[in-house]
Amino acid sequence: MSMYGRDPWGGPLEINTADSATDDDRSRNLQDLDRAALSSRPLDETQQSWLLGPSGEQKKKKYVDLGCIIVSRKIFVWTVGTLLVSAFLAGFITLIVKTVPRHHRGRPPPDNYTLALHKSLMFFNAQRSGKLPKHNNVSWRGNSCLKDGNDASTTFKDLAGGFYDAGDAIKFNFPKSFAMTMLSWSVIEYSAKYEAAGELNHVKEIIKWGSDYFLKTFNHSADSIDKLVAQVGIGSTAGGSTTHNDHYCWMRPEDIDYPRPVTECHSCSDLAAEMAAALAAASIVFKDNKAYSQKLVHGAKTLFRFSRDQRGRYSAGGGSDAALFYNSTSYWDEFVWGGAWMYYATGNSSYLQLATTPGLAKHAGAFWGGPDYGVFSWDNKLAGAQVLLSRLRLFLSPGYPYEEILRTFHNQTSIVMCSYLPIFTTFNRTKGGLIQLNHGRPQPLQYVVNAAFLATLYSDYLEAADTPGWYCGPNFYSTDVLREFAKTQIDYILGKNPQKMSYVVGFGNRYPKHVHHRGASIPKNKIKYNCKGGWKWRDTSKANPNTLDGAMVAGPDKHDGFRDVRSNYNYTEPTLAGNAGLVAALVALSGEKNIGIDKNTIFSAVPPMFPTPPPPPAPWKP
């Protein structure tokens, strides 16, 4: 009996069972037959490649076995050769490029906004009170008012430090706390831009200087308080008073020798809520310094509780310095503003519930217009609070029960942004293009810079939320329109105006030289001028001997006119609040637009949002 297989090369293959009693024998016979078949006739190349016999000599000549594939030796040689030549040429070219000298194109020069930012932060160095740090970098300033609080009948004996408000040496906590809140807000949103400008550490140091002083003005370690310091020094000269004080006397802060009264308040909701906002915002700036951040948060909680428990305006009652210089019209806007900052700093939803209470918003004027609607300032924080809470809706969308009021704030913010555009007539403009947010009254620039900051920030919010613009009535406007508004206003302040003058001291070729400022107007000549002795420096027509770098003066009148005279503070006096708005607007506009805002840092204490479902509908009754 025989079995027939099929020779792979087509011929019959006979295997005798007698010759293959074992597997070994069968295997040996197959090998013999394979060799026989191989020698009987020539094989093509493919057939040879299937065999493992001695015919590999031809394969070695024409093919290269790379393990997973077999390629033609000719192709292999060409490929390796090409790679080697290419590598050699690349190395040679790199060597030439590295060794041949060439001119490096440096980083592009900083833009005007960045240059002005460097200057405007220096103003805060010049306004420092107390024992100055060694690196303060204002050569004509020194330690001053180190005994503030010591000779006053007050609980708070150490009130050295902080900042002087303007050209005088009074320390007003109300506008100062707003200034610190603004600086902190700008750092939280634009820390990358501050970093790029090399100013992040500087601005944080300024904020800490202010925050450390605030902690001295109330019992910050307590959970509840019944008073706080509103100001140090007085300036009233009403009725022709000749009492030596910070307005009657014209002296360097370093030479002050007259008494500096301390004003305390026991029901000052607006002041306490604004100071709470300042400390809460600063706690986010310093969140990486856990101990200091928690200290600021605790102080902010204490202040905010006091503001809610002891209702009243800090400037109530005529005749006080507060009423004369920084009169507060209400405290409802500070409740919304302070509540929003407290929520961001703590994540405690009770603050958000308060800030979004319709009754508070109504009292703050959120639902009606009025001539000053949308004007953001040290007195009215509503516009800023609405932008701040619109941020929450845009990026976290907390839903019920906050959605309705947040949507209202968002809509109101859109209306405010529309009012800034030239096409609308809510606010007049000067012939030179400056928006008249204070309706032609003196000292306009402080309001303009705040609006420029809000417009740029809101534009960046929309872009970060992938929203190309917003509606004013039926018309859609691009976010670029808001940025353009901010640029035209800041450019006006930096010199693009009919006077061809920069209103920021030290910036540009032409700027005010007679700034209303005691320290800047008296030469550093080792002569101590007494109260009236400094009047000659106040009244001289000569330019200030010291340059108050970065100070933004009060600004032009409604006809673009400006008088560079020291005696008229409505033109030439700078303020902390004004400069804080300027710094915020400048950093928002500075550098590369694509850097944008920091979406997350402000929410670092906010727990994850899980919107509460709305209540079920009432049962149906037939």
Coordinates of C-alpha atoms in Angstrom, one line a residue:
M1 CA 0.0 0.0 0.0
S2 CA 1.4 3.4 -0.8
M3 CA 0.5 7.0 0.0
Y4 CA 0.9 9.7 -2.5
G5 CA 1.8 13.3 -1.5
R6 CA 2.4 16.2 -3.7
D7 CA 5.9 17.4 -4.4
P8 CA 5.9 21.1 -3.8
W9 CA 7.5 21.5 -7.2
G10 CA 4.6 19.7 -9.0
G11 CA 5.9 16.0 -9.2
P12 CA 4.4 12.9 -7.4
L13 CA 6.1 11.9 -4.2
E14 CA 5.9 8.2 -3.2
I15 CA 6.5 7.1 0.4
N16 CA 6.8 3.4 1.1
T17 CA 5.5 2.4 4.5
A18 CA 8.1 -0.4 4.6
D19 CA 10.9 2.2 4.3
S20 CA 9.5 4.6 6.9
A21 CA 8.7 2.5 10.0
T22 CA 9.6 5.4 12.3
D23 CA 9.2 9.2 12.2
D24 CA 13.0 9.6 12.2
D25 CA 13.3 7.4 9.2
R26 CA 10.5 9.2 7.5
S27 CA 12.1 12.6 8.2
R28 CA 15.5 11.4 6.9
N29 CA 13.9 10.1 3.7
L30 CA 12.1 13.4 3.1
Q31 CA 15.4 15.3 3.5
D32 CA 17.1 12.9 0.9
L33 CA 14.2 13.5 -1.5
D34 CA 14.4 17.3 -1.0
R35 CA 18.1 17.3 -1.9
A36 CA 17.4 15.1 -4.9
A37 CA 14.6 17.4 -6.0
L38 CA 16.9 20.4 -5.6
S39 CA 19.7 18.8 -7.6
S40 CA 17.4 17.5 -10.3
R41 CA 16.5 20.9 -11.8
P42 CA 17.1 24.6 -11.2
L43 CA 14.8 26.7 -8.9
D44 CA 13.7 30.2 -9.3
E45 CA 14.7 32.8 -6.6
T46 CA 11.4 32.7 -4.8
Q47 CA 11.7 29.0 -4.4
Q48 CA 15.2 29.2 -3.2
S49 CA 14.1 31.7 -0.5
W50 CA 11.8 29.0 0.9
L51 CA 14.6 26.6 1.5
L52 CA 17.1 26.6 4.3
G53 CA 19.7 24.5 2.5
P54 CA 23.1 25.5 1.2
S55 CA 21.7 27.5 -1.7
G56 CA 22.0 30.6 0.6
E57 CA 25.1 31.7 -1.2
Q58 CA 23.1 33.3 -4.0
K59 CA 20.8 34.9 -1.3
K60 CA 23.7 36.4 0.5
K61 CA 24.9 38.1 -2.7
K62 CA 21.6 39.7 -3.7
Y63 CA 19.6 40.1 -0.4
V64 CA 20.1 41.4 3.2
D65 CA 18.1 39.7 6.0
L66 CA 17.1 42.4 8.5
G67 CA 15.3 40.0 10.8
C68 CA 11.7 41.1 10.2
I69 CA 12.2 41.8 6.4
I70 CA 14.5 40.8 3.6
V71 CA 15.6 43.5 1.3
S72 CA 17.6 43.8 -1.8
R73 CA 21.3 44.4 -1.0
K74 CA 21.4 47.1 -3.7
I75 CA 18.5 49.0 -2.1
F76 CA 20.0 48.5 1.4
V77 CA 23.4 49.9 0.4
W78 CA 21.7 52.9 -1.4
T79 CA 19.5 53.6 1.6
V80 CA 22.4 53.4 4.2
G81 CA 24.6 55.5 2.0
T82 CA 22.0 58.2 1.5
L83 CA 21.4 58.4 5.2
L84 CA 25.1 58.7 6.0
V85 CA 25.6 61.4 3.3
S86 CA 22.6 63.3 4.6
A87 CA 23.8 63.1 8.2
F88 CA 27.2 64.4 7.1
L89 CA 25.7 67.3 5.1
A90 CA 23.4 68.2 8.0
G91 CA 26.3 68.2 10.5
F92 CA 28.5 70.3 8.1
I93 CA 25.7 72.9 7.5
T94 CA 25.0 73.1 11.3
L95 CA 28.8 73.6 11.9
I96 CA 28.9 76.4 9.4
V97 CA 25.8 78.1 10.9
K98 CA 27.1 77.8 14.4
T99 CA 30.6 79.2 13.6
V100 CA 29.7 82.0 11.2
P101 CA 29.1 85.2 13.2
R102 CA 25.7 86.8 12.8
H103 CA 23.6 89.5 14.4
H104 CA 21.1 88.1 16.9
R105 CA 17.6 89.6 16.7
G106 CA 16.7 90.5 20.3
R107 CA 13.3 90.5 21.9
P108 CA 11.0 93.2 20.5
P109 CA 11.2 96.4 22.6
P110 CA 8.5 96.7 25.2
D111 CA 5.3 98.4 24.2
N112 CA 4.2 101.8 25.6
Y113 CA 1.8 100.1 28.0
T114 CA 4.6 98.0 29.5
L115 CA 6.9 101.1 29.7
A116 CA 4.2 103.1 31.5
L117 CA 3.5 100.1 33.8
H118 CA 7.1 100.3 35.1
K119 CA 6.6 104.0 35.9
S120 CA 3.1 103.8 37.4
L121 CA 4.1 101.2 39.9
M122 CA 6.9 103.5 41.1
F123 CA 4.3 106.0 42.3
F124 CA 3.4 103.6 45.1
N125 CA 7.0 103.5 46.3
A126 CA 6.9 107.3 46.5
Q127 CA 3.7 107.1 48.6
R128 CA 5.0 104.8 51.3
S129 CA 4.8 105.8 54.9
G130 CA 6.7 104.4 57.8
K131 CA 10.2 102.7 57.7
L132 CA 11.0 102.2 54.1
P133 CA 12.6 99.1 52.6
K134 CA 16.2 99.5 51.4
H135 CA 15.2 98.9 47.8
N136 CA 12.5 101.5 47.7
N137 CA 14.3 103.2 44.8
V138 CA 12.9 106.7 45.3
S139 CA 16.0 108.7 46.2
W140 CA 14.2 111.7 47.7
R141 CA 12.0 109.7 50.1
G142 CA 13.0 108.5 53.6
N143 CA 11.4 107.1 56.8
S144 CA 8.4 109.1 57.9
C145 CA 5.6 109.3 60.5
L146 CA 7.0 106.4 62.5
K147 CA 5.0 107.4 65.5
D148 CA 1.6 107.4 63.9
G149 CA -0.8 106.3 66.7
N150 CA 1.6 106.7 69.5
D151 CA 0.4 110.1 70.7
A152 CA -3.2 109.6 69.9
S153 CA -6.0 108.5 72.2
T154 CA -6.6 105.3 70.3
T155 CA -6.4 101.6 71.1
F156 CA -4.2 101.1 68.1
K157 CA -0.7 102.5 69.0
D158 CA 1.3 101.2 66.1
L159 CA -0.1 102.7 63.0
A160 CA 3.2 103.3 61.1
G161 CA 3.3 102.1 57.5
G162 CA 0.7 102.1 54.7
F163 CA 0.5 104.7 52.0
Y164 CA -0.2 108.4 51.8
D165 CA -3.2 109.1 49.8
A166 CA -2.2 111.8 47.4
G167 CA -0.1 115.0 47.5
D168 CA -0.7 115.3 51.3
A169 CA 0.3 112.9 54.1
I170 CA -3.2 111.6 55.1
K171 CA -3.8 107.9 55.2
F172 CA -7.4 107.4 54.1
N173 CA -8.3 103.7 54.5
F174 CA -11.4 103.9 52.2
P175 CA -9.8 104.8 48.9
K176 CA -6.6 103.0 49.9
S177 CA -8.4 99.7 50.4
F178 CA -10.1 100.1 47.0
A179 CA -6.6 100.7 45.4
M180 CA -5.3 97.5 47.0
T181 CA -8.3 95.5 45.8
M182 CA -7.7 96.8 42.3
L183 CA -4.1 95.9 42.3
S184 CA -4.8 92.4 43.6
W185 CA -7.5 91.9 41.0
S186 CA -5.1 92.8 38.3
V187 CA -2.5 90.4 39.6
I188 CA -5.0 87.5 39.9
E189 CA -6.1 88.0 36.3
Y190 CA -2.8 89.0 34.7
S191 CA 0.0 87.5 36.7
A192 CA 1.6 86.1 33.5
K193 CA 1.8 89.7 32.1
Y194 CA 3.3 91.0 35.3
E195 CA 5.8 88.2 35.1
A196 CA 6.6 89.0 31.5
A197 CA 7.1 92.7 32.4
G198 CA 9.4 91.7 35.3
E199 CA 7.0 93.5 37.8
L200 CA 5.2 90.6 39.5
N201 CA 7.4 90.6 42.7
H202 CA 7.2 94.4 42.8
V203 CA 3.4 94.7 42.6
K204 CA 3.0 91.8 45.2
E205 CA 5.3 93.7 47.5
I206 CA 3.2 96.8 47.2
I207 CA 0.0 94.8 47.9
K208 CA 1.7 93.3 51.0
W209 CA 2.7 96.7 52.2
G210 CA -0.9 97.8 52.1
S211 CA -2.3 94.6 53.6
D212 CA 0.1 94.6 56.5
Y213 CA -1.0 98.1 57.4
F214 CA -4.7 97.2 57.2
L215 CA -4.1 94.4 59.7
K216 CA -2.8 97.1 62.2
T217 CA -6.0 99.1 61.9
F218 CA -8.3 96.6 63.7
N219 CA -8.0 93.6 66.0
H220 CA -7.4 91.1 63.2
S221 CA -6.9 88.1 65.5
A222 CA -10.4 88.5 66.9
D223 CA -13.6 86.9 65.4
S224 CA -15.6 90.0 66.1
I225 CA -14.8 93.7 66.5
D226 CA -16.6 96.9 67.4
K227 CA -14.3 99.5 65.8
L228 CA -11.6 100.1 63.3
V229 CA -9.3 102.9 62.1
A230 CA -10.7 105.0 59.2
Q231 CA -7.7 107.4 58.7
V232 CA -4.6 108.9 60.2
G233 CA -4.0 112.6 59.9
I234 CA -6.5 115.3 59.0
G235 CA -6.7 117.9 56.3
S236 CA -9.8 120.1 56.9
T237 CA -9.1 123.8 56.7
A238 CA -12.8 124.7 56.8
G239 CA -13.7 128.2 58.1
G240 CA -10.2 129.4 57.5
S241 CA -8.7 127.0 60.2
T242 CA -5.0 127.5 60.8
T243 CA -4.6 124.3 62.8
H244 CA -1.4 122.6 61.7
N245 CA -2.4 119.6 59.7
D246 CA -1.7 117.8 56.5
H247 CA -3.4 120.4 54.3
Y248 CA -2.5 123.6 56.1
C249 CA 1.2 122.7 56.4
W250 CA 3.4 122.2 53.3
M251 CA 6.1 119.8 54.6
R252 CA 8.0 116.8 53.5
P253 CA 6.5 113.7 55.2
E254 CA 9.9 113.0 56.7
D255 CA 9.8 116.4 58.6
I256 CA 6.2 116.3 60.0
D257 CA 6.2 117.3 63.6
Y258 CA 2.5 118.3 64.2
P259 CA 0.0 116.0 65.8
R260 CA -1.6 113.4 63.5
P261 CA -5.1 112.5 64.9
V262 CA -6.4 108.9 64.4
T263 CA -10.1 108.7 63.3
E264 CA -11.9 105.5 64.4
C265 CA -15.4 104.4 63.3
H266 CA -17.9 102.1 65.0
S267 CA -20.5 101.8 62.3
C268 CA -18.8 102.0 58.9
S269 CA -20.2 99.2 56.7
D270 CA -18.8 100.6 53.4
L271 CA -15.2 101.0 54.8
A272 CA -15.2 97.6 56.6
A273 CA -16.6 95.8 53.5
E274 CA -14.1 97.4 51.2
M275 CA -11.2 96.6 53.6
A276 CA -12.6 93.0 53.7
A277 CA -12.5 92.9 49.9
A278 CA -8.9 94.1 49.9
L279 CA -7.7 91.5 52.3
A280 CA -9.8 88.7 50.6
A281 CA -8.3 89.6 47.2
A282 CA -4.8 89.8 48.6
S283 CA -5.3 86.3 50.2
I284 CA -5.7 84.9 46.7
V285 CA -2.6 86.7 45.5
F286 CA -0.6 85.2 48.3
K287 CA -2.3 81.8 48.3
D288 CA 1.1 80.1 47.9
N289 CA 2.1 81.5 51.3
K290 CA -0.5 79.5 53.3
A291 CA 0.0 81.1 56.7
Y292 CA -0.1 84.7 55.5
S293 CA -3.1 83.9 53.2
Q294 CA -5.1 82.4 56.0
K295 CA -4.2 85.4 58.2
L296 CA -5.6 87.7 55.6
V297 CA -8.8 85.6 55.2
H298 CA -9.4 85.6 58.9
G299 CA -9.1 89.4 59.0
A300 CA -11.4 89.7 56.0
K301 CA -14.0 87.6 57.7
T302 CA -13.8 89.7 60.9
L303 CA -14.2 92.9 58.9
F304 CA -17.0 91.7 56.7
R305 CA -19.0 90.5 59.8
F306 CA -18.5 93.9 61.4
S307 CA -19.7 95.6 58.2
R308 CA -22.9 93.6 58.3
D309 CA -23.5 93.9 62.1
Q310 CA -22.9 97.6 62.5
R311 CA -24.7 99.3 59.7
G312 CA -23.8 102.8 58.7
R313 CA -21.8 105.0 56.3
Y314 CA -18.3 105.8 57.4
S315 CA -18.6 109.4 56.2
A316 CA -22.0 110.0 57.7
G317 CA -22.4 113.5 59.3
G318 CA -21.2 116.6 57.6
G319 CA -17.9 118.3 58.2
S320 CA -15.7 115.3 58.8
D321 CA -12.6 114.7 56.6
A322 CA -14.3 111.6 55.2
A323 CA -17.3 113.6 54.1
L324 CA -15.2 116.4 52.7
F325 CA -12.6 114.3 50.7
Y326 CA -14.0 110.8 50.2
N327 CA -17.7 110.8 50.9
S328 CA -19.4 107.4 50.5
T329 CA -22.8 107.6 49.0
S330 CA -23.9 104.1 50.2
Y331 CA -22.7 100.8 51.5
W332 CA -24.9 98.4 49.4
D333 CA -22.4 98.3 46.5
E334 CA -19.6 97.3 49.0
F335 CA -21.8 94.5 50.3
V336 CA -22.1 93.0 46.8
W337 CA -18.5 93.7 45.9
G338 CA -17.1 92.5 49.3
G339 CA -19.4 89.5 49.3
A340 CA -18.1 88.4 45.9
W341 CA -14.5 88.7 47.0
M342 CA -15.2 86.8 50.3
Y343 CA -16.7 84.0 48.3
Y344 CA -13.7 83.7 46.0
A345 CA -11.3 83.8 48.9
T346 CA -13.2 81.3 51.1
G347 CA -15.4 79.2 48.9
N348 CA -18.2 79.6 51.5
S349 CA -21.5 79.7 49.6
S350 CA -23.1 82.0 52.2
Y351 CA -21.1 84.9 50.8
L352 CA -22.3 84.1 47.3
Q353 CA -25.9 83.9 48.6
L354 CA -25.5 87.3 50.1
A355 CA -23.8 88.9 47.0
T356 CA -26.5 87.5 44.8
T357 CA -29.4 88.6 47.0
P358 CA -31.7 90.7 44.7
G359 CA -32.5 93.1 47.5
L360 CA -28.9 94.1 47.9
A361 CA -28.5 94.5 44.2
K362 CA -31.6 96.7 44.1
H363 CA -30.3 98.9 46.9
A364 CA -26.9 99.2 45.1
G365 CA -28.7 100.4 42.0
A366 CA -28.3 97.4 39.8
F367 CA -31.7 97.6 38.2
W368 CA -31.9 101.2 37.2
G369 CA -29.8 103.6 35.1
G370 CA -29.0 107.1 36.4
P371 CA -26.2 109.4 35.2
D372 CA -23.5 107.5 37.0
Y373 CA -24.6 104.0 36.1
G374 CA -21.5 102.0 35.0
V375 CA -19.0 104.5 36.5
F376 CA -16.6 102.4 38.6
S377 CA -14.8 104.2 41.3
W378 CA -13.6 104.2 44.9
D379 CA -17.2 105.2 45.8
N380 CA -19.2 103.0 43.6
K381 CA -18.1 99.4 43.1
L382 CA -21.3 98.1 41.4
A383 CA -19.9 97.9 37.9
G384 CA -16.8 96.1 39.1
A385 CA -18.9 93.7 41.2
Q386 CA -21.1 92.9 38.2
V387 CA -18.1 92.1 36.1
L388 CA -16.6 90.0 38.9
L389 CA -19.8 88.0 39.2
S390 CA -20.3 87.7 35.5
R391 CA -17.0 85.9 35.6
L392 CA -18.5 83.2 37.8
R393 CA -21.4 82.7 35.3
L394 CA -19.1 82.5 32.3
F395 CA -16.6 80.0 33.7
L396 CA -18.4 78.0 36.4
S397 CA -22.1 78.5 35.7
P398 CA -23.4 77.6 39.2
G399 CA -27.0 77.4 38.1
Y400 CA -29.9 77.4 40.4
P401 CA -30.5 79.3 42.7
Y402 CA -27.9 81.9 41.5
E403 CA -28.5 81.8 37.8
E404 CA -31.3 84.4 37.5
I405 CA -29.4 87.2 39.4
L406 CA -26.1 86.2 37.7
R407 CA -27.7 86.5 34.3
T408 CA -29.0 89.9 35.3
F409 CA -25.5 91.0 36.4
H410 CA -24.2 89.6 33.1
N411 CA -26.8 91.6 31.1
Q412 CA -26.1 94.7 33.1
T413 CA -22.4 94.3 32.4
S414 CA -23.2 94.1 28.7
I415 CA -25.2 97.4 28.9
V416 CA -22.3 99.1 30.7
M417 CA -19.9 97.9 28.0
C418 CA -22.2 99.3 25.4
S419 CA -22.3 102.7 27.2
Y420 CA -18.5 102.9 26.8
L421 CA -18.6 102.7 23.0
P422 CA -18.5 106.0 20.9
I423 CA -21.6 105.0 18.9
F424 CA -23.7 105.4 22.1
T425 CA -24.3 108.8 23.8
T426 CA -24.6 107.7 27.4
F427 CA -21.4 109.6 28.1
N428 CA -20.1 112.6 26.2
R429 CA -16.5 112.8 24.9
T430 CA -14.2 115.7 24.6
K431 CA -13.1 116.8 21.2
G432 CA -9.8 115.0 21.8
G433 CA -11.8 111.7 22.5
L434 CA -11.7 111.4 26.3
I435 CA -14.8 109.8 27.7
Q436 CA -16.6 112.0 30.3
L437 CA -17.6 109.4 32.8
N438 CA -17.9 112.1 35.5
H439 CA -19.9 114.4 33.2
G440 CA -17.3 117.2 32.8
R441 CA -16.5 117.5 36.5
P442 CA -12.8 117.8 37.6
Q443 CA -10.4 115.0 38.0
P444 CA -11.7 112.7 35.2
L445 CA -8.8 110.3 34.6
Q446 CA -9.4 108.1 37.7
Y447 CA -12.8 107.1 36.2
V448 CA -11.4 106.6 32.7
V449 CA -8.7 104.1 33.7
N450 CA -11.1 102.0 35.7
A451 CA -13.4 101.8 32.7
A452 CA -10.5 100.9 30.5
F453 CA -9.5 98.1 32.8
L454 CA -13.1 96.7 33.0
A455 CA -13.5 96.9 29.2
T456 CA -10.2 95.0 28.5
L457 CA -10.9 92.5 31.3
Y458 CA -14.4 91.8 30.1
S459 CA -13.1 91.4 26.5
D460 CA -10.6 88.9 27.8
Y461 CA -13.3 87.0 29.7
L462 CA -15.4 86.7 26.5
E463 CA -12.4 85.4 24.5
A464 CA -11.5 82.9 27.2
A465 CA -15.1 81.7 27.1
D466 CA -14.8 81.3 23.3
T467 CA -17.4 84.1 22.8
P468 CA -16.5 86.5 19.9
G469 CA -18.5 89.5 21.2
W470 CA -21.7 90.7 22.8
Y471 CA -25.0 92.4 21.8
C472 CA -26.0 96.0 22.3
G473 CA -29.6 95.8 21.4
P474 CA -29.9 94.1 18.0
N475 CA -26.3 94.8 17.0
F476 CA -23.4 92.5 17.7
Y477 CA -20.0 93.9 18.6
S478 CA -16.7 92.1 18.6
T479 CA -14.5 91.9 21.7
D480 CA -11.9 93.9 19.7
V481 CA -14.2 97.0 19.9
L482 CA -13.9 96.9 23.7
R483 CA -10.1 96.6 23.6
E484 CA -10.0 99.5 21.1
F485 CA -12.0 101.7 23.4
A486 CA -9.5 100.9 26.3
K487 CA -6.6 101.7 24.0
T488 CA -7.9 105.0 22.8
Q489 CA -8.5 106.1 26.4
I490 CA -5.1 105.0 27.7
D491 CA -3.3 106.4 24.6
Y492 CA -5.0 109.7 25.4
I493 CA -3.6 109.6 28.9
L494 CA -0.1 108.7 27.6
G495 CA 0.1 111.6 25.2
K496 CA -2.3 111.2 22.2
N497 CA -4.4 114.3 23.2
P498 CA -4.7 117.9 22.1
Q499 CA -2.2 119.1 24.6
K500 CA 0.4 116.5 23.2
M501 CA 1.1 115.9 26.9
S502 CA 1.4 112.6 28.9
Y503 CA -0.6 112.8 32.1
V504 CA 1.7 110.2 33.6
V505 CA 4.8 111.9 35.2
G506 CA 8.1 110.7 33.7
F507 CA 6.5 109.0 30.7
G508 CA 7.1 110.5 27.3
N509 CA 8.8 113.8 26.4
R510 CA 6.3 116.2 27.9
Y511 CA 4.5 115.6 31.2
P512 CA 3.4 117.8 34.2
K513 CA 6.3 119.3 36.0
H514 CA 4.3 121.1 38.8
V515 CA 2.6 118.1 40.4
H516 CA 0.6 119.0 43.5
H517 CA 2.7 116.9 45.9
R518 CA 4.6 118.0 49.0
G519 CA 7.5 115.6 48.9
A520 CA 8.1 116.1 45.2
S521 CA 8.0 119.9 45.4
I522 CA 10.6 120.4 48.2
P523 CA 14.3 119.8 47.4
K524 CA 16.3 117.3 49.3
N525 CA 18.7 119.8 50.7
K526 CA 19.0 118.8 54.4
I527 CA 17.0 121.9 55.4
K528 CA 13.9 121.3 57.5
Y529 CA 11.1 123.6 56.5
N530 CA 8.5 124.2 59.1
C531 CA 4.7 124.3 58.5
K532 CA 4.6 127.7 56.8
G533 CA 8.2 127.6 55.6
G534 CA 7.3 125.1 52.9
W535 CA 4.7 127.4 51.4
K536 CA 7.4 129.0 49.2
W537 CA 7.8 125.6 47.5
R538 CA 4.1 125.3 47.2
D539 CA 3.7 128.7 45.6
T540 CA 6.8 128.9 43.4
S541 CA 6.3 128.7 39.6
K542 CA 9.5 126.6 39.3
A543 CA 9.1 122.9 38.4
N544 CA 9.3 120.3 41.1
P545 CA 12.9 119.5 42.0
N546 CA 11.9 115.8 42.4
T547 CA 10.3 113.7 39.7
L548 CA 7.3 111.8 41.0
D549 CA 7.7 109.0 38.5
G550 CA 4.5 107.2 37.4
A551 CA 2.0 109.6 39.1
M552 CA -1.1 110.0 37.0
V553 CA -2.4 113.5 37.6
A554 CA -6.1 114.4 38.0
G555 CA -6.3 115.3 34.3
P556 CA -7.7 117.8 31.9
D557 CA -11.0 119.7 31.9
K558 CA -14.0 118.9 29.7
H559 CA -12.5 121.0 26.9
D560 CA -9.2 119.0 26.9
G561 CA -7.5 122.0 28.6
F562 CA -4.8 121.5 31.2
R563 CA -3.0 123.9 33.5
D564 CA 0.3 122.6 34.9
V565 CA 0.1 124.5 38.2
R566 CA 0.8 123.1 41.6
S567 CA -1.9 125.2 43.3
N568 CA -4.7 123.6 41.3
Y569 CA -5.1 120.1 42.6
N570 CA -8.0 119.5 40.2
Y571 CA -5.4 119.3 37.4
T572 CA -2.2 118.2 39.0
E573 CA -2.8 116.0 42.1
P574 CA -2.4 112.2 41.8
T575 CA -4.1 109.7 44.0
L576 CA -3.6 106.1 45.1
A577 CA -7.0 105.0 43.7
G578 CA -6.3 106.7 40.4
N579 CA -2.9 105.1 40.0
A580 CA -4.2 101.6 40.9
G581 CA -6.8 101.8 38.1
L582 CA -4.0 103.0 35.7
V583 CA -1.8 100.1 36.7
A584 CA -4.6 97.6 36.2
A585 CA -5.5 99.0 32.8
L586 CA -1.9 99.1 31.6
V587 CA -1.1 95.5 32.6
A588 CA -4.3 94.3 30.9
L589 CA -3.3 96.0 27.6
S590 CA 0.4 95.2 27.9
G591 CA 2.4 92.5 26.1
E592 CA 1.0 89.8 23.9
K593 CA -2.7 89.7 23.6
N594 CA -2.7 85.9 23.4
I595 CA -1.5 85.6 27.0
G596 CA -5.0 86.5 28.2
I597 CA -6.3 86.0 31.7
D598 CA -5.7 83.4 34.3
K599 CA -9.0 81.5 34.4
N600 CA -8.5 79.4 37.4
T601 CA -6.5 81.1 40.2
I602 CA -9.5 83.2 41.4
F603 CA -11.5 80.0 41.9
S604 CA -8.8 78.1 43.9
A605 CA -10.8 78.1 47.1
V606 CA -14.2 77.5 45.4
P607 CA -15.4 73.9 45.7
P608 CA -16.6 72.0 42.6
M609 CA -19.9 73.3 41.3
F610 CA -22.8 70.9 41.3
P611 CA -25.9 73.0 40.5
T612 CA -28.8 72.5 42.8
P613 CA -31.8 71.3 40.9
P614 CA -34.7 73.7 40.9
P615 CA -37.6 72.8 43.2
P616 CA -40.3 70.6 41.7
P617 CA -43.4 72.4 40.4
A618 CA -46.4 72.8 42.7
P619 CA -48.8 69.9 42.5
W620 CA -51.5 70.4 39.8
K621 CA -54.9 71.1 41.1
P622 CA -57.9 70.7 38.8

